[in-house]
Amino acid sequence: MSEPTGLAGEAERLDAADALAAVRERFVLDDVTYLDGNSLGALPAHVPARVADVVRRQWGELRIRSWEESGWWTAPERIGDRIAPLVGAAAGQVVVGDSTSVNVFKALVAAVRMAREDGDGGPGGTGGTGGTDRTGRTDGAGGPGGPGPVRDEILVDATTFPTDGYIAESAARMTGCTLRPVTPAEVPSVLADRGGRTAALLLNHVDYRTGRLHDLPALTAAAHQAGAYVVWDLCHSAGALPVGLDEHRVDLAVGCTYKYLNGGPGSPAYLYVRRDLQHRFDSPLPGWNSHAEPFGMRSDYAPASGAVRGRVGTPDILSLLALEAALDVWDEEGVSVAAVRAKSLALTDFFLRCVGAYVPDGRVESVTPAAHAERGSQVALRCDDAGEVMKRLIERGVVGDYRAPDVLRFGFTPLYVGFADVERAARVLARTLAG
């Protein structure tokens, strides 16, 4: 075990030099060391007053007039445009609403439908010419006028959060596809071998258990080269690190807003549809909110233009506007995704150093990659009695979480976590493990 002397002093100096330190005051915090923002972000201090205004004035006084006068009706697109720069997207491509699970279903089924359309030579497809369609992907099909490849498989991250797997299995049954679980590392070789049959992929940007950051640019490019569409789950990356949806020509993406975006428990998720694919986005859940004439009350469905196609039913206004208020933190001077990422890496580096200094050798094992390019904003430690250890940590004022069978997870939200928090967490962990 290495010498721990001086780490507390180093933490103090790092906090003093932290350009984001003042943002911590924008959150409701106490003496607890809160390292579970990768499950539920802390409450921004100004949100309760904003929600009170929504309840008392917008709902209580204006009532139904607020759909227009308070901007309720357009909130899903307006708030989507505020999330867009945090995931590297231009305005007009993100819509907020529904849960992550529902948005995964919409995106994955729509991806399969577009892939089938490409193979059939439908709108936007290649018609089996072996050329490149308007999305820049190669179809890999046969000669002129011939049919495209049979797209009858969906690849899903084998290590995904269970819900994504459940949804993918249902989407596969609905579309007549075979579901093929693969690890992200296996994706390039599987696509090289069976890419002509792959309609869509559902991948996680950051692994929820280990914190491993997967190579979104390379995997997206591999999917496109095989003629497939890719859906990215950004739940553990949005608000913590750069994503680059537009830069890397991601087709579709989904994510939650209650982790690093601090939108509150159960806050609505979001759906990204790349602009040039929006006219082809065929949702399996068409609703009146995504109709071209939502108040026309027509019996036949005609989809709206743009990202609005991703909407389904009446938006959850209270949680939606709480999220909108929470996003104000990102308007603070000096707050940017780049600054957050730099601090995130510094925090996780320092935590690993402190764990190495304080915790006896062999008691825990980090399953989070050491390389910055492969690390999200959490550290996962394998520990034989992880569940019981986490209970004792929480009793001692250090809140992380546990994932079966043996993982202690510690999430680092740079907007309100400091280096002293990190040092204390490692010190309390060592004391807890010592009994």
Short mmCIF file of C-alpha atoms in Angstrom, two decimals:
data_model
loop_
_atom_site.label_atom_id
_atom_site.label_comp_id
_atom_site.label_asym_id
_atom_site.label_seq_id
_atom_site.Cartn_x
_atom_site.Cartn_y
_atom_site.Cartn_z
CA MET A 1 0.00 0.00 0.00
CA SER A 2 1.49 3.35 -1.01
CA GLU A 3 1.92 6.35 1.30
CA PRO A 4 -1.30 8.40 1.66
CA THR A 5 0.28 11.45 3.26
CA GLY A 6 -0.53 14.71 1.48
CA LEU A 7 -3.57 13.70 -0.57
CA ALA A 8 -5.98 15.77 1.53
CA GLY A 9 -3.74 18.80 1.06
CA GLU A 10 -3.51 18.13 -2.65
CA ALA A 11 -7.31 17.94 -2.84
CA GLU A 12 -7.55 21.32 -1.14
CA ARG A 13 -5.17 22.86 -3.65
CA LEU A 14 -6.99 21.30 -6.62
CA ASP A 15 -10.31 22.63 -5.37
CA ALA A 16 -8.83 26.11 -4.96
CA ALA A 17 -7.68 26.05 -8.59
CA ASP A 18 -10.91 24.53 -9.97
CA ALA A 19 -12.58 26.86 -12.47
CA LEU A 20 -15.90 25.05 -11.97
CA ALA A 21 -15.82 25.12 -8.15
CA ALA A 22 -18.28 28.02 -7.86
CA VAL A 23 -20.95 26.11 -9.81
CA ARG A 24 -21.33 23.81 -6.81
CA GLU A 25 -23.22 26.61 -5.05
CA ARG A 26 -25.96 26.32 -7.67
CA PHE A 27 -26.97 22.92 -6.25
CA VAL A 28 -28.74 21.76 -3.10
CA LEU A 29 -26.08 19.77 -1.25
CA ASP A 30 -25.19 18.90 2.33
CA ASP A 31 -22.33 17.24 4.19
CA VAL A 32 -22.86 13.94 2.39
CA THR A 33 -20.28 13.07 -0.26
CA TYR A 34 -22.60 12.44 -3.18
CA LEU A 35 -21.07 10.26 -5.90
CA ASP A 36 -24.27 8.88 -7.42
CA GLY A 37 -24.99 11.54 -10.02
CA ASN A 38 -24.67 8.83 -12.65
CA SER A 39 -27.99 7.52 -11.29
CA LEU A 40 -29.71 10.71 -10.14
CA GLY A 41 -28.23 14.17 -10.42
CA ALA A 42 -28.42 16.67 -7.56
CA LEU A 43 -31.13 19.33 -7.42
CA PRO A 44 -30.19 22.71 -8.93
CA ALA A 45 -31.15 25.24 -6.27
CA HIS A 46 -33.31 27.45 -8.49
CA VAL A 47 -35.53 24.63 -9.79
CA PRO A 48 -38.09 24.56 -6.93
CA ALA A 49 -39.01 28.22 -7.44
CA ARG A 50 -39.39 27.67 -11.19
CA VAL A 51 -41.61 24.64 -10.65
CA ALA A 52 -43.66 26.58 -8.10
CA ASP A 53 -44.30 29.23 -10.76
CA VAL A 54 -45.38 26.56 -13.24
CA VAL A 55 -47.80 25.10 -10.70
CA ARG A 56 -49.19 28.27 -9.14
CA ARG A 57 -49.20 30.75 -12.01
CA GLN A 58 -49.01 28.87 -15.29
CA TRP A 59 -51.33 26.05 -14.19
CA GLY A 60 -53.17 27.69 -11.31
CA GLU A 61 -53.92 31.05 -12.95
CA LEU A 62 -53.48 30.71 -16.70
CA ARG A 63 -54.68 27.12 -16.80
CA ILE A 64 -55.24 25.93 -20.38
CA ARG A 65 -53.97 29.24 -21.79
CA SER A 66 -50.47 28.14 -20.79
CA TRP A 67 -50.28 25.71 -23.67
CA GLU A 68 -49.79 28.78 -25.83
CA GLU A 69 -48.98 31.70 -23.53
CA SER A 70 -46.44 29.82 -21.41
CA GLY A 71 -45.00 27.86 -24.31
CA TRP A 72 -46.09 24.45 -23.08
CA TRP A 73 -46.93 23.10 -26.52
CA THR A 74 -43.51 23.82 -28.01
CA ALA A 75 -41.52 22.82 -24.90
CA PRO A 76 -40.38 19.41 -26.26
CA GLU A 77 -38.60 21.04 -29.22
CA ARG A 78 -37.45 24.14 -27.31
CA ILE A 79 -35.83 22.08 -24.56
CA GLY A 80 -34.47 19.69 -27.17
CA ASP A 81 -32.63 22.61 -28.72
CA ARG A 82 -31.05 23.33 -25.34
CA ILE A 83 -29.84 19.75 -24.98
CA ALA A 84 -28.60 19.62 -28.59
CA PRO A 85 -25.28 21.49 -28.06
CA LEU A 86 -24.52 19.28 -25.05
CA VAL A 87 -24.51 16.23 -27.35
CA GLY A 88 -22.90 17.96 -30.33
CA ALA A 89 -26.02 18.54 -32.41
CA ALA A 90 -27.39 21.56 -34.22
CA ALA A 91 -30.85 22.82 -33.35
CA GLY A 92 -33.91 21.13 -34.78
CA GLN A 93 -32.81 17.53 -34.28
CA VAL A 94 -33.63 16.73 -30.65
CA VAL A 95 -37.09 16.38 -29.13
CA VAL A 96 -37.72 15.79 -25.42
CA GLY A 97 -40.43 13.48 -24.13
CA ASP A 98 -41.30 9.95 -23.07
CA SER A 99 -38.84 7.65 -21.29
CA THR A 100 -35.52 6.36 -22.57
CA SER A 101 -37.12 2.94 -23.05
CA VAL A 102 -39.90 4.33 -25.24
CA ASN A 103 -37.42 6.35 -27.29
CA VAL A 104 -35.18 3.31 -27.76
CA PHE A 105 -38.16 1.45 -29.17
CA LYS A 106 -39.11 4.29 -31.52
CA ALA A 107 -35.56 4.76 -32.74
CA LEU A 108 -34.70 1.10 -33.22
CA VAL A 109 -37.85 0.19 -35.13
CA ALA A 110 -37.48 3.32 -37.28
CA ALA A 111 -33.85 2.36 -38.00
CA VAL A 112 -34.89 -1.10 -39.19
CA ARG A 113 -37.60 0.40 -41.37
CA MET A 114 -35.12 2.77 -43.00
CA ALA A 115 -32.67 -0.06 -43.62
CA ARG A 116 -35.40 -2.11 -45.26
CA GLU A 117 -36.42 0.88 -47.34
CA ASP A 118 -32.83 1.28 -48.53
CA GLY A 119 -32.72 -2.34 -49.61
CA ASP A 120 -36.03 -2.05 -51.42
CA GLY A 121 -34.91 0.99 -53.34
CA GLY A 122 -37.54 3.11 -51.61
CA PRO A 123 -37.31 6.82 -50.82
CA GLY A 124 -33.74 7.69 -49.98
CA GLY A 125 -32.60 4.15 -50.75
CA THR A 126 -30.04 3.00 -53.27
CA GLY A 127 -32.24 0.68 -55.24
CA GLY A 128 -29.62 -2.04 -55.00
CA THR A 129 -27.12 -0.30 -57.22
CA GLY A 130 -24.16 -1.00 -55.01
CA GLY A 131 -23.62 2.76 -54.70
CA THR A 132 -23.96 5.25 -51.89
CA ASP A 133 -27.25 6.72 -50.69
CA ARG A 134 -27.89 10.23 -49.45
CA THR A 135 -26.78 9.28 -45.91
CA GLY A 136 -23.28 8.46 -47.16
CA ARG A 137 -23.48 4.74 -46.43
CA THR A 138 -22.66 1.98 -48.90
CA ASP A 139 -25.36 -0.63 -49.42
CA GLY A 140 -23.08 -3.45 -50.48
CA ALA A 141 -25.75 -4.77 -52.85
CA GLY A 142 -25.56 -6.37 -56.24
CA GLY A 143 -25.78 -5.07 -59.78
CA PRO A 144 -27.92 -2.26 -61.24
CA GLY A 145 -31.61 -2.65 -60.51
CA GLY A 146 -31.04 -5.73 -58.35
CA PRO A 147 -32.42 -6.19 -54.89
CA GLY A 148 -30.49 -4.92 -51.89
CA PRO A 149 -29.25 -7.18 -49.11
CA VAL A 150 -31.76 -8.84 -46.79
CA ARG A 151 -31.64 -6.77 -43.62
CA ASP A 152 -32.97 -9.22 -41.04
CA GLU A 153 -30.66 -8.81 -38.02
CA ILE A 154 -30.35 -6.32 -35.18
CA LEU A 155 -27.11 -6.12 -33.23
CA VAL A 156 -27.45 -5.15 -29.58
CA ASP A 157 -24.75 -4.43 -27.02
CA ALA A 158 -24.50 -7.67 -25.03
CA THR A 159 -23.44 -5.70 -21.93
CA THR A 160 -26.27 -3.19 -22.19
CA PHE A 161 -28.57 -1.97 -19.43
CA PRO A 162 -31.26 -4.68 -19.30
CA THR A 163 -34.13 -2.50 -20.52
CA ASP A 164 -32.35 -1.78 -23.79
CA GLY A 165 -32.04 -5.52 -24.33
CA TYR A 166 -35.71 -6.12 -23.56
CA ILE A 167 -36.76 -3.37 -25.96
CA ALA A 168 -34.41 -4.64 -28.66
CA GLU A 169 -35.86 -8.13 -28.36
CA SER A 170 -39.40 -6.77 -28.74
CA ALA A 171 -38.37 -4.58 -31.70
CA ALA A 172 -36.77 -7.62 -33.35
CA ARG A 173 -39.97 -9.64 -33.00
CA MET A 174 -42.05 -6.76 -34.30
CA THR A 175 -39.87 -6.29 -37.38
CA GLY A 176 -39.18 -9.96 -38.08
CA CYS A 177 -35.49 -9.63 -37.28
CA THR A 178 -33.08 -11.87 -35.43
CA LEU A 179 -31.53 -10.25 -32.38
CA ARG A 180 -27.79 -10.82 -32.14
CA PRO A 181 -26.09 -9.73 -28.86
CA VAL A 182 -22.46 -8.71 -29.37
CA THR A 183 -19.97 -6.76 -27.32
CA PRO A 184 -18.97 -3.40 -28.78
CA ALA A 185 -15.46 -4.78 -29.32
CA GLU A 186 -16.93 -7.52 -31.52
CA VAL A 187 -19.01 -5.17 -33.67
CA PRO A 188 -16.41 -4.49 -36.44
CA SER A 189 -15.69 -8.19 -37.01
CA VAL A 190 -19.38 -9.14 -36.90
CA LEU A 191 -20.21 -6.42 -39.40
CA ALA A 192 -17.37 -7.54 -41.64
CA ASP A 193 -18.76 -11.06 -41.56
CA ARG A 194 -22.51 -10.44 -41.53
CA GLY A 195 -22.91 -6.72 -42.21
CA GLY A 196 -25.05 -7.28 -45.28
CA ARG A 197 -27.77 -8.70 -43.04
CA THR A 198 -27.55 -6.08 -40.31
CA ALA A 199 -30.38 -3.58 -40.32
CA ALA A 200 -29.58 -1.69 -37.14
CA LEU A 201 -27.34 -1.59 -34.09
CA LEU A 202 -28.20 -0.46 -30.56
CA LEU A 203 -25.08 0.54 -28.65
CA ASN A 204 -24.22 2.28 -25.40
CA HIS A 205 -21.76 5.15 -25.44
CA VAL A 206 -20.68 4.41 -21.85
CA ASP A 207 -21.13 1.04 -20.16
CA TYR A 208 -23.38 1.53 -17.14
CA ARG A 209 -21.53 -1.02 -15.00
CA THR A 210 -17.88 -0.42 -15.77
CA GLY A 211 -17.82 3.16 -17.03
CA ARG A 212 -16.05 2.08 -20.22
CA LEU A 213 -16.38 4.67 -22.99
CA HIS A 214 -16.92 3.05 -26.37
CA ASP A 215 -15.59 4.41 -29.66
CA LEU A 216 -18.66 6.14 -31.08
CA PRO A 217 -16.94 7.55 -34.19
CA ALA A 218 -15.34 4.26 -35.25
CA LEU A 219 -18.37 2.08 -34.52
CA THR A 220 -20.72 4.50 -36.29
CA ALA A 221 -18.44 4.50 -39.33
CA ALA A 222 -18.30 0.69 -39.31
CA ALA A 223 -22.09 0.46 -39.20
CA HIS A 224 -22.45 2.89 -42.09
CA GLN A 225 -19.86 1.04 -44.14
CA ALA A 226 -21.98 -2.09 -43.72
CA GLY A 227 -25.13 -0.22 -44.78
CA ALA A 228 -26.70 -0.36 -41.31
CA TYR A 229 -28.18 2.30 -39.07
CA VAL A 230 -26.99 2.83 -35.53
CA VAL A 231 -28.87 3.97 -32.43
CA TRP A 232 -26.71 5.26 -29.58
CA ASP A 233 -27.81 5.29 -25.93
CA LEU A 234 -26.21 8.36 -24.34
CA CYS A 235 -27.59 7.98 -20.81
CA HIS A 236 -24.14 7.86 -19.20
CA SER A 237 -22.37 10.33 -21.46
CA ALA A 238 -24.62 13.34 -22.13
CA GLY A 239 -23.58 16.16 -19.82
CA ALA A 240 -20.35 14.40 -18.84
CA LEU A 241 -18.27 14.29 -22.02
CA PRO A 242 -18.28 15.32 -25.69
CA VAL A 243 -20.52 13.19 -27.92
CA GLY A 244 -20.33 14.76 -31.39
CA LEU A 245 -23.57 13.46 -32.92
CA ASP A 246 -23.47 15.71 -35.96
CA GLU A 247 -19.70 15.51 -36.41
CA HIS A 248 -19.79 11.72 -36.56
CA ARG A 249 -23.04 11.51 -38.54
CA VAL A 250 -24.85 9.44 -35.95
CA ASP A 251 -28.24 8.36 -37.28
CA LEU A 252 -30.32 8.21 -34.11
CA ALA A 253 -29.65 8.64 -30.41
CA VAL A 254 -31.55 8.57 -27.14
CA GLY A 255 -30.74 9.48 -23.58
CA CYS A 256 -32.11 10.28 -20.16
CA THR A 257 -31.92 13.68 -18.46
CA TYR A 258 -31.88 12.81 -14.76
CA LYS A 259 -28.21 11.84 -14.49
CA TYR A 260 -25.57 14.37 -15.57
CA LEU A 261 -28.22 16.82 -16.83
CA ASN A 262 -29.79 16.95 -13.35
CA GLY A 263 -33.38 17.07 -14.62
CA GLY A 264 -34.90 15.32 -11.61
CA PRO A 265 -36.27 11.84 -10.89
CA GLY A 266 -38.09 10.46 -13.91
CA SER A 267 -37.47 13.58 -16.00
CA PRO A 268 -38.30 13.02 -19.68
CA ALA A 269 -35.78 11.51 -22.06
CA TYR A 270 -34.82 12.80 -25.50
CA LEU A 271 -34.61 11.51 -29.04
CA TYR A 272 -32.14 12.70 -31.69
CA VAL A 273 -32.93 12.16 -35.37
CA ARG A 274 -30.30 13.42 -37.79
CA ARG A 275 -31.77 16.18 -39.94
CA ASP A 276 -31.44 14.47 -43.32
CA LEU A 277 -33.19 11.36 -41.96
CA GLN A 278 -36.15 13.12 -40.39
CA HIS A 279 -38.40 12.87 -43.44
CA ARG A 280 -37.85 9.09 -43.37
CA PHE A 281 -38.33 8.60 -39.63
CA ASP A 282 -41.28 6.21 -39.42
CA SER A 283 -42.23 5.95 -35.76
CA PRO A 284 -43.87 2.76 -34.52
CA LEU A 285 -45.74 4.95 -32.03
CA PRO A 286 -47.45 7.66 -34.08
CA GLY A 287 -49.48 9.96 -31.86
CA TRP A 288 -51.51 13.10 -32.16
CA ASN A 289 -48.58 15.22 -30.96
CA SER A 290 -46.50 14.16 -33.99
CA HIS A 291 -49.32 14.70 -36.49
CA ALA A 292 -48.88 17.38 -39.13
CA GLU A 293 -52.21 18.82 -37.96
CA PRO A 294 -52.51 17.80 -34.30
CA PHE A 295 -55.69 19.78 -33.75
CA GLY A 296 -57.24 18.74 -37.03
CA MET A 297 -58.42 15.54 -35.34
CA ARG A 298 -58.18 13.58 -38.56
CA SER A 299 -58.63 9.82 -38.55
CA ASP A 300 -55.68 9.28 -40.91
CA TYR A 301 -52.15 9.90 -39.71
CA ALA A 302 -49.87 12.35 -41.51
CA PRO A 303 -46.50 12.86 -39.78
CA ALA A 304 -45.24 16.33 -38.97
CA SER A 305 -41.99 17.61 -40.41
CA GLY A 306 -38.73 17.66 -38.51
CA ALA A 307 -37.89 16.36 -35.05
CA VAL A 308 -41.54 16.75 -34.03
CA ARG A 309 -42.07 13.33 -35.62
CA GLY A 310 -40.51 11.87 -32.51
CA ARG A 311 -43.33 13.08 -30.27
CA VAL A 312 -46.22 10.81 -29.29
CA GLY A 313 -48.69 12.08 -26.71
CA THR A 314 -49.27 15.04 -24.41
CA PRO A 315 -45.97 16.11 -22.80
CA ASP A 316 -45.41 15.82 -19.06
CA ILE A 317 -45.25 19.54 -18.40
CA LEU A 318 -44.21 19.63 -14.75
CA SER A 319 -41.15 17.42 -15.17
CA LEU A 320 -40.40 18.88 -18.60
CA LEU A 321 -40.21 22.43 -17.27
CA ALA A 322 -38.23 21.32 -14.21
CA LEU A 323 -35.69 19.95 -16.68
CA GLU A 324 -35.69 23.19 -18.62
CA ALA A 325 -34.86 25.08 -15.44
CA ALA A 326 -32.13 22.60 -14.52
CA LEU A 327 -30.41 23.20 -17.84
CA ASP A 328 -29.84 26.85 -16.89
CA VAL A 329 -26.70 25.71 -15.08
CA TRP A 330 -25.10 25.18 -18.48
CA ASP A 331 -25.52 28.89 -19.23
CA GLU A 332 -23.11 29.84 -16.44
CA GLU A 333 -19.87 31.50 -17.51
CA GLY A 334 -17.10 28.95 -17.98
CA VAL A 335 -19.44 25.95 -17.97
CA SER A 336 -18.95 23.87 -21.11
CA VAL A 337 -18.83 20.22 -22.05
CA ALA A 338 -15.08 20.55 -22.63
CA ALA A 339 -14.50 22.03 -19.16
CA VAL A 340 -16.69 19.37 -17.56
CA ARG A 341 -14.82 16.60 -19.36
CA ALA A 342 -11.43 17.93 -18.29
CA LYS A 343 -12.52 18.06 -14.65
CA SER A 344 -14.18 14.64 -14.90
CA LEU A 345 -10.93 13.03 -15.97
CA ALA A 346 -9.02 14.88 -13.25
CA LEU A 347 -11.53 13.73 -10.61
CA THR A 348 -11.49 10.10 -11.69
CA ASP A 349 -7.70 10.10 -11.97
CA PHE A 350 -7.43 11.51 -8.46
CA PHE A 351 -9.96 9.03 -7.06
CA LEU A 352 -8.01 6.09 -8.49
CA ARG A 353 -4.83 7.50 -6.96
CA CYS A 354 -6.49 7.91 -3.57
CA VAL A 355 -7.94 4.40 -3.69
CA GLY A 356 -4.51 3.06 -4.56
CA ALA A 357 -3.01 4.94 -1.63
CA TYR A 358 -5.63 4.23 1.02
CA VAL A 359 -7.10 0.81 0.22
CA PRO A 360 -5.07 -2.35 0.96
CA ASP A 361 -3.75 -4.11 -2.13
CA GLY A 362 -6.07 -6.75 -3.53
CA ARG A 363 -9.17 -5.58 -1.65
CA VAL A 364 -10.74 -3.88 -4.68
CA GLU A 365 -10.07 -3.98 -8.41
CA SER A 366 -10.93 -1.18 -10.81
CA VAL A 367 -12.87 -2.41 -13.83
CA THR A 368 -12.96 1.08 -15.32
CA PRO A 369 -10.33 1.63 -18.02
CA ALA A 370 -7.31 3.70 -17.04
CA ALA A 371 -7.01 5.23 -20.52
CA HIS A 372 -8.83 8.55 -20.76
CA ALA A 373 -10.13 7.75 -24.24
CA GLU A 374 -11.90 4.69 -22.81
CA ARG A 375 -13.28 6.16 -19.58
CA GLY A 376 -16.62 7.81 -18.91
CA SER A 377 -17.32 9.83 -15.74
CA GLN A 378 -17.51 7.02 -13.22
CA VAL A 379 -15.21 4.54 -11.53
CA ALA A 380 -16.36 0.98 -10.89
CA LEU A 381 -14.54 -1.11 -8.31
CA ARG A 382 -14.98 -4.86 -8.06
CA CYS A 383 -15.33 -5.97 -4.44
CA ASP A 384 -16.37 -9.37 -3.09
CA ASP A 385 -18.97 -8.01 -0.66
CA ALA A 386 -19.86 -4.92 -2.67
CA GLY A 387 -23.51 -4.74 -1.66
CA GLU A 388 -22.77 -4.70 2.05
CA VAL A 389 -19.81 -2.37 1.60
CA MET A 390 -21.97 0.19 -0.19
CA LYS A 391 -24.58 0.06 2.57
CA ARG A 392 -21.89 0.85 5.14
CA LEU A 393 -20.45 3.62 2.96
CA ILE A 394 -23.85 5.28 2.74
CA GLU A 395 -24.24 5.03 6.51
CA ARG A 396 -20.92 6.86 6.80
CA GLY A 397 -21.96 9.65 4.44
CA VAL A 398 -20.48 8.51 1.13
CA VAL A 399 -23.21 7.79 -1.42
CA GLY A 400 -22.38 5.71 -4.47
CA ASP A 401 -24.27 2.65 -5.64
CA TYR A 402 -23.97 -1.09 -6.13
CA ARG A 403 -24.47 -3.19 -9.24
CA ALA A 404 -24.76 -6.96 -9.01
CA PRO A 405 -22.90 -9.07 -8.50
CA ASP A 406 -19.82 -7.31 -7.16
CA VAL A 407 -19.44 -3.72 -8.38
CA LEU A 408 -19.19 -0.50 -6.38
CA ARG A 409 -20.02 2.43 -8.67
CA PHE A 410 -18.91 5.99 -8.01
CA GLY A 411 -20.18 8.69 -10.36
CA PHE A 412 -18.42 12.03 -10.70
CA THR A 413 -20.53 15.01 -11.75
CA PRO A 414 -17.99 17.81 -12.21
CA LEU A 415 -20.56 20.58 -11.78
CA TYR A 416 -20.83 19.85 -8.05
CA VAL A 417 -18.25 17.20 -7.07
CA GLY A 418 -14.92 18.46 -5.79
CA PHE A 419 -11.53 16.93 -5.14
CA ALA A 420 -12.06 16.96 -1.37
CA ASP A 421 -15.16 14.82 -1.96
CA VAL A 422 -13.03 12.38 -3.91
CA GLU A 423 -10.32 12.14 -1.26
CA ARG A 424 -12.88 11.68 1.53
CA ALA A 425 -14.71 8.95 -0.40
CA ALA A 426 -11.52 6.94 -0.87
CA ARG A 427 -10.54 7.42 2.76
CA VAL A 428 -13.95 6.31 4.05
CA LEU A 429 -13.90 3.37 1.65
CA ALA A 430 -10.58 2.21 3.10
CA ARG A 431 -11.90 2.55 6.64
CA THR A 432 -15.08 0.66 5.73
CA LEU A 433 -13.15 -2.18 4.14
CA ALA A 434 -10.97 -2.40 7.23
CA GLY A 435 -14.09 -3.03 9.29
#
